[in-house]
mmCIF file of N, CA and C in Angstrom:
data_model
loop_
_atom_site.group_PDB
_atom_site.id
_atom_site.type_symbol
_atom_site.label_atom_id
_atom_site.label_comp_id
_atom_site.label_asym_id
_atom_site.label_seq_id
_atom_site.Cartn_x
_atom_site.Cartn_y
_atom_site.Cartn_z
ATOM 1 N N MET A 27 0.861 -1.307 0.069
ATOM 2 C CA MET A 27 -0.277 -0.054 -0.072
ATOM 3 C C MET A 27 0.908 1.575 -0.117
ATOM 4 N N THR A 28 0.764 2.107 -0.811
ATOM 5 C CA THR A 28 1.189 3.446 -0.936
ATOM 6 C C THR A 28 0.574 4.471 0.044
ATOM 7 N N GLU A 29 1.160 5.623 0.298
ATOM 8 C CA GLU A 29 0.578 6.748 0.975
ATOM 9 C C GLU A 29 -0.681 7.203 0.461
ATOM 10 N N ASP A 30 -0.732 7.256 -0.565
ATOM 11 C CA ASP A 30 -1.799 7.926 -1.646
ATOM 12 C C ASP A 30 -3.159 6.989 -1.711
ATOM 13 N N GLU A 31 -2.950 5.454 -1.415
ATOM 14 C CA GLU A 31 -3.740 4.480 -1.437
ATOM 15 C C GLU A 31 -4.275 4.535 0.355
ATOM 16 N N ALA A 32 -3.395 4.770 1.267
ATOM 17 C CA ALA A 32 -3.991 4.772 2.587
ATOM 18 C C ALA A 32 -4.634 5.777 2.870
ATOM 19 N N ARG A 33 -4.467 7.217 2.443
ATOM 20 C CA ARG A 33 -5.025 8.490 2.267
ATOM 21 C C ARG A 33 -6.878 8.146 1.576
ATOM 22 N N ALA A 34 -6.496 7.889 0.532
ATOM 23 C CA ALA A 34 -8.038 7.510 -0.245
ATOM 24 C C ALA A 34 -8.735 6.808 0.655
ATOM 25 N N ALA A 35 -8.469 5.689 1.343
ATOM 26 C CA ALA A 35 -9.109 4.892 2.038
ATOM 27 C C ALA A 35 -9.515 5.396 3.341
ATOM 28 N N ALA A 36 -8.649 6.307 3.631
ATOM 29 C CA ALA A 36 -9.243 7.428 5.090
ATOM 30 C C ALA A 36 -10.216 8.287 4.707
ATOM 31 N N ASP A 37 -9.789 8.874 3.499
ATOM 32 C CA ASP A 37 -10.718 9.780 2.920
ATOM 33 C C ASP A 37 -12.350 9.551 2.688
ATOM 34 N N SER A 38 -12.353 8.204 2.217
ATOM 35 C CA SER A 38 -13.387 7.648 1.814
ATOM 36 C C SER A 38 -14.274 7.530 3.416
ATOM 37 N N LEU A 39 -13.577 7.154 4.263
ATOM 38 C CA LEU A 39 -14.385 6.783 5.842
ATOM 39 C C LEU A 39 -14.846 8.246 6.080
ATOM 40 N N LEU A 40 -14.185 9.242 5.988
ATOM 41 C CA LEU A 40 -14.604 10.492 6.437
ATOM 42 C C LEU A 40 -15.667 11.193 5.744
ATOM 43 N N GLU A 41 -15.789 10.623 4.239
ATOM 44 C CA GLU A 41 -16.714 11.442 3.621
ATOM 45 C C GLU A 41 -18.027 10.713 3.919
ATOM 46 N N THR A 42 -17.988 9.580 4.733
ATOM 47 C CA THR A 42 -19.273 9.076 4.906
ATOM 48 C C THR A 42 -19.691 9.698 6.521
ATOM 49 N N MET A 43 -18.883 10.419 7.027
ATOM 50 C CA MET A 43 -19.284 11.088 8.531
ATOM 51 C C MET A 43 -20.040 12.016 8.149
ATOM 52 N N ASP A 44 -21.230 12.383 9.478
ATOM 53 C CA ASP A 44 -21.596 13.860 9.667
ATOM 54 C C ASP A 44 -20.665 14.785 10.312
ATOM 55 N N LYS A 45 -20.225 15.732 9.602
ATOM 56 C CA LYS A 45 -18.891 16.345 10.162
ATOM 57 C C LYS A 45 -19.693 17.654 11.018
ATOM 58 N N LYS A 46 -21.265 17.613 11.156
ATOM 59 C CA LYS A 46 -21.394 18.904 11.493
ATOM 60 C C LYS A 46 -20.997 20.163 11.244
ATOM 61 N N GLY A 47 -20.382 20.434 10.434
ATOM 62 C CA GLY A 47 -19.722 21.477 9.850
ATOM 63 C C GLY A 47 -18.048 21.903 10.273
ATOM 64 N N HIS A 48 -17.953 20.876 10.897
ATOM 65 C CA HIS A 48 -16.280 20.928 11.180
ATOM 66 C C HIS A 48 -15.411 20.505 9.974
ATOM 67 N N ARG A 49 -14.283 20.736 9.802
ATOM 68 C CA ARG A 49 -13.427 20.521 8.838
ATOM 69 C C ARG A 49 -12.512 19.867 9.180
ATOM 70 N N MET A 50 -11.842 18.608 8.151
ATOM 71 C CA MET A 50 -10.532 17.817 8.695
ATOM 72 C C MET A 50 -9.537 18.318 7.349
ATOM 73 N N ALA A 51 -8.351 18.559 8.024
ATOM 74 C CA ALA A 51 -7.362 18.796 6.794
ATOM 75 C C ALA A 51 -6.191 17.694 6.916
ATOM 76 N N PHE A 52 -5.670 17.197 5.817
ATOM 77 C CA PHE A 52 -4.875 16.234 5.689
ATOM 78 C C PHE A 52 -3.511 16.629 6.402
ATOM 79 N N VAL A 53 -2.858 15.780 7.405
ATOM 80 C CA VAL A 53 -1.400 16.045 7.747
ATOM 81 C C VAL A 53 -0.705 15.209 7.205
ATOM 82 N N GLU A 54 -0.618 13.773 7.274
ATOM 83 C CA GLU A 54 0.403 12.779 7.021
ATOM 84 C C GLU A 54 -0.159 11.419 6.874
ATOM 85 N N ALA A 55 0.313 10.749 6.105
ATOM 86 C CA ALA A 55 -0.001 9.117 6.346
ATOM 87 C C ALA A 55 1.439 8.416 6.325
ATOM 88 N N LYS A 56 1.692 7.533 7.355
ATOM 89 C CA LYS A 56 2.571 6.765 7.377
ATOM 90 C C LYS A 56 2.182 5.355 7.797
ATOM 91 N N ALA A 57 3.022 4.457 7.569
ATOM 92 C CA ALA A 57 3.133 3.020 7.664
ATOM 93 C C ALA A 57 3.320 3.127 9.527
ATOM 94 N N SER A 58 2.444 2.056 9.974
ATOM 95 C CA SER A 58 2.682 2.006 11.463
ATOM 96 C C SER A 58 4.058 1.182 11.984
ATOM 97 N N THR A 59 4.648 1.753 12.672
ATOM 98 C CA THR A 59 5.744 0.957 13.324
ATOM 99 C C THR A 59 5.554 0.019 14.416
ATOM 100 N N ARG A 60 4.487 0.484 15.369
ATOM 101 C CA ARG A 60 4.218 -0.695 16.082
ATOM 102 C C ARG A 60 3.293 -1.713 15.308
ATOM 103 N N TYR A 61 2.192 -1.670 14.506
ATOM 104 C CA TYR A 61 1.597 -2.629 14.052
ATOM 105 C C TYR A 61 1.661 -2.450 12.574
ATOM 106 N N PRO A 62 2.502 -3.586 12.299
ATOM 107 C CA PRO A 62 2.651 -4.237 10.809
ATOM 108 C C PRO A 62 1.215 -4.318 10.122
ATOM 109 N N GLY A 63 1.340 -3.923 8.655
ATOM 110 C CA GLY A 63 0.115 -3.740 8.170
ATOM 111 C C GLY A 63 -0.909 -3.137 8.315
ATOM 112 N N GLU A 64 -0.788 -1.918 8.965
ATOM 113 C CA GLU A 64 -1.465 -0.723 9.474
ATOM 114 C C GLU A 64 -0.696 0.680 8.723
ATOM 115 N N TRP A 65 -1.598 1.523 8.569
ATOM 116 C CA TRP A 65 -1.275 2.958 8.343
ATOM 117 C C TRP A 65 -1.882 3.611 9.215
ATOM 118 N N ASN A 66 -1.296 4.645 9.662
ATOM 119 C CA ASN A 66 -1.996 5.890 10.476
ATOM 120 C C ASN A 66 -1.954 7.072 9.512
ATOM 121 N N VAL A 67 -3.285 7.705 9.293
ATOM 122 C CA VAL A 67 -3.601 8.400 8.465
ATOM 123 C C VAL A 67 -3.986 9.840 9.283
ATOM 124 N N ILE A 68 -3.429 11.000 9.686
ATOM 125 C CA ILE A 68 -3.590 11.881 10.142
ATOM 126 C C ILE A 68 -4.362 13.245 9.864
ATOM 127 N N TYR A 69 -5.130 13.425 10.541
ATOM 128 C CA TYR A 69 -5.685 14.966 10.292
ATOM 129 C C TYR A 69 -6.105 16.010 11.307
ATOM 130 N N ASP A 70 -5.632 17.247 11.231
ATOM 131 C CA ASP A 70 -6.136 18.020 11.953
ATOM 132 C C ASP A 70 -7.687 18.560 11.833
ATOM 133 N N LEU A 71 -8.274 18.697 13.136
ATOM 134 C CA LEU A 71 -9.784 18.891 12.725
ATOM 135 C C LEU A 71 -9.892 20.345 13.168
ATOM 136 N N PHE A 72 -10.956 21.138 12.534
ATOM 137 C CA PHE A 72 -11.305 22.163 12.738
ATOM 138 C C PHE A 72 -12.463 22.832 13.100
ATOM 139 N N SER A 73 -12.871 23.415 14.119
ATOM 140 C CA SER A 73 -14.528 23.638 14.199
ATOM 141 C C SER A 73 -15.034 24.588 13.034
ATOM 142 N N PRO A 74 -16.403 24.651 13.091
ATOM 143 C CA PRO A 74 -17.140 25.317 12.004
ATOM 144 C C PRO A 74 -16.486 26.830 11.827
ATOM 145 N N GLN A 75 -16.248 27.280 13.102
ATOM 146 C CA GLN A 75 -15.727 28.656 12.880
ATOM 147 C C GLN A 75 -14.368 28.749 12.470
ATOM 148 N N GLY A 76 -13.165 27.575 12.129
ATOM 149 C CA GLY A 76 -12.045 27.734 11.850
ATOM 150 C C GLY A 76 -11.190 27.594 12.409
ATOM 151 N N THR A 77 -11.592 27.220 14.194
ATOM 152 C CA THR A 77 -10.520 27.254 15.099
ATOM 153 C C THR A 77 -10.310 25.858 15.107
ATOM 154 N N LEU A 78 -8.605 25.411 14.935
ATOM 155 C CA LEU A 78 -7.990 24.360 15.279
ATOM 156 C C LEU A 78 -8.802 23.660 16.828
ATOM 157 N N ILE A 79 -8.890 22.291 16.777
ATOM 158 C CA ILE A 79 -9.370 21.494 17.900
ATOM 159 C C ILE A 79 -8.214 21.208 18.410
ATOM 160 N N ASP A 80 -7.936 20.557 19.591
ATOM 161 C CA ASP A 80 -6.954 20.168 20.068
ATOM 162 C C ASP A 80 -6.797 18.969 19.998
ATOM 163 N N GLY A 81 -6.222 18.122 19.635
ATOM 164 C CA GLY A 81 -5.897 16.585 19.209
ATOM 165 C C GLY A 81 -6.244 16.193 17.968
ATOM 166 N N PRO A 82 -5.421 15.603 17.063
ATOM 167 C CA PRO A 82 -5.901 14.845 15.800
ATOM 168 C C PRO A 82 -6.784 13.913 15.810
ATOM 169 N N ILE A 83 -7.182 13.977 14.503
ATOM 170 C CA ILE A 83 -8.024 12.490 13.973
ATOM 171 C C ILE A 83 -7.054 11.425 13.388
ATOM 172 N N VAL A 84 -7.140 10.649 13.806
ATOM 173 C CA VAL A 84 -6.393 9.317 13.141
ATOM 174 C C VAL A 84 -7.241 8.334 12.733
ATOM 175 N N VAL A 85 -7.061 8.130 11.481
ATOM 176 C CA VAL A 85 -7.622 6.836 10.727
ATOM 177 C C VAL A 85 -6.890 5.899 10.491
ATOM 178 N N ILE A 86 -6.945 4.544 11.092
ATOM 179 C CA ILE A 86 -5.974 3.682 10.900
ATOM 180 C C ILE A 86 -6.718 2.804 9.549
ATOM 181 N N VAL A 87 -5.497 2.555 8.804
ATOM 182 C CA VAL A 87 -5.998 1.485 7.340
ATOM 183 C C VAL A 87 -5.532 0.126 7.567
ATOM 184 N N ASP A 88 -6.268 -0.814 6.965
ATOM 185 C CA ASP A 88 -5.740 -1.728 7.096
ATOM 186 C C ASP A 88 -4.860 -2.143 5.852
ATOM 187 N N GLU A 89 -3.792 -2.502 5.738
ATOM 188 C CA GLU A 89 -2.908 -2.636 4.270
ATOM 189 C C GLU A 89 -3.334 -3.660 3.467
ATOM 190 N N ASN A 90 -3.615 -4.820 3.873
ATOM 191 C CA ASN A 90 -4.335 -6.061 3.216
ATOM 192 C C ASN A 90 -5.618 -5.636 2.288
ATOM 193 N N SER A 91 -6.689 -5.114 3.199
ATOM 194 C CA SER A 91 -8.047 -5.090 2.918
ATOM 195 C C SER A 91 -8.532 -3.586 2.756
ATOM 196 N N ALA A 92 -7.579 -2.421 2.847
ATOM 197 C CA ALA A 92 -7.996 -1.168 2.636
ATOM 198 C C ALA A 92 -9.156 -0.878 3.542
ATOM 199 N N GLU A 93 -9.435 -1.573 4.469
ATOM 200 C CA GLU A 93 -10.491 -1.092 5.491
ATOM 201 C C GLU A 93 -10.009 -0.203 6.296
ATOM 202 N N ALA A 94 -10.884 0.987 6.658
ATOM 203 C CA ALA A 94 -10.592 2.305 7.356
ATOM 204 C C ALA A 94 -11.264 2.354 8.635
ATOM 205 N N ARG A 95 -10.707 2.872 9.683
ATOM 206 C CA ARG A 95 -11.521 2.997 10.738
ATOM 207 C C ARG A 95 -10.730 3.986 11.733
ATOM 208 N N LEU A 96 -11.632 4.472 12.431
ATOM 209 C CA LEU A 96 -11.174 5.570 13.721
ATOM 210 C C LEU A 96 -10.345 5.344 14.639
ATOM 211 N N MET A 97 -9.435 5.701 14.945
ATOM 212 C CA MET A 97 -8.522 5.178 16.267
ATOM 213 C C MET A 97 -9.449 5.518 17.305
ATOM 214 N N GLU A 98 -9.557 4.471 18.237
ATOM 215 C CA GLU A 98 -10.407 5.009 19.425
ATOM 216 C C GLU A 98 -9.521 5.227 20.653
ATOM 217 N N GLY A 99 -9.765 6.172 21.270
ATOM 218 C CA GLY A 99 -8.732 6.461 22.900
ATOM 219 C C GLY A 99 -8.994 5.526 23.577
ATOM 220 N N PRO A 100 -8.030 5.796 24.888
ATOM 221 C CA PRO A 100 -7.735 4.638 26.034
ATOM 222 C C PRO A 100 -9.202 4.400 26.822
#
């Protein structure tokens, strides 16, 4: 999987979400060093007023299936 493929899978997931006016801006996509076979695609999250919200959105993409899911907190 390439960075562009991982980003495309993550973008597809985010397009299905109701963001309620919030905007997400792509930051980077990189292969996970902790979990082989997964990519981490990172986005900054902005409020409807354009304010950067603390903490990024991370989408995890499975390298084999291209299935994307949101990273869940602890």
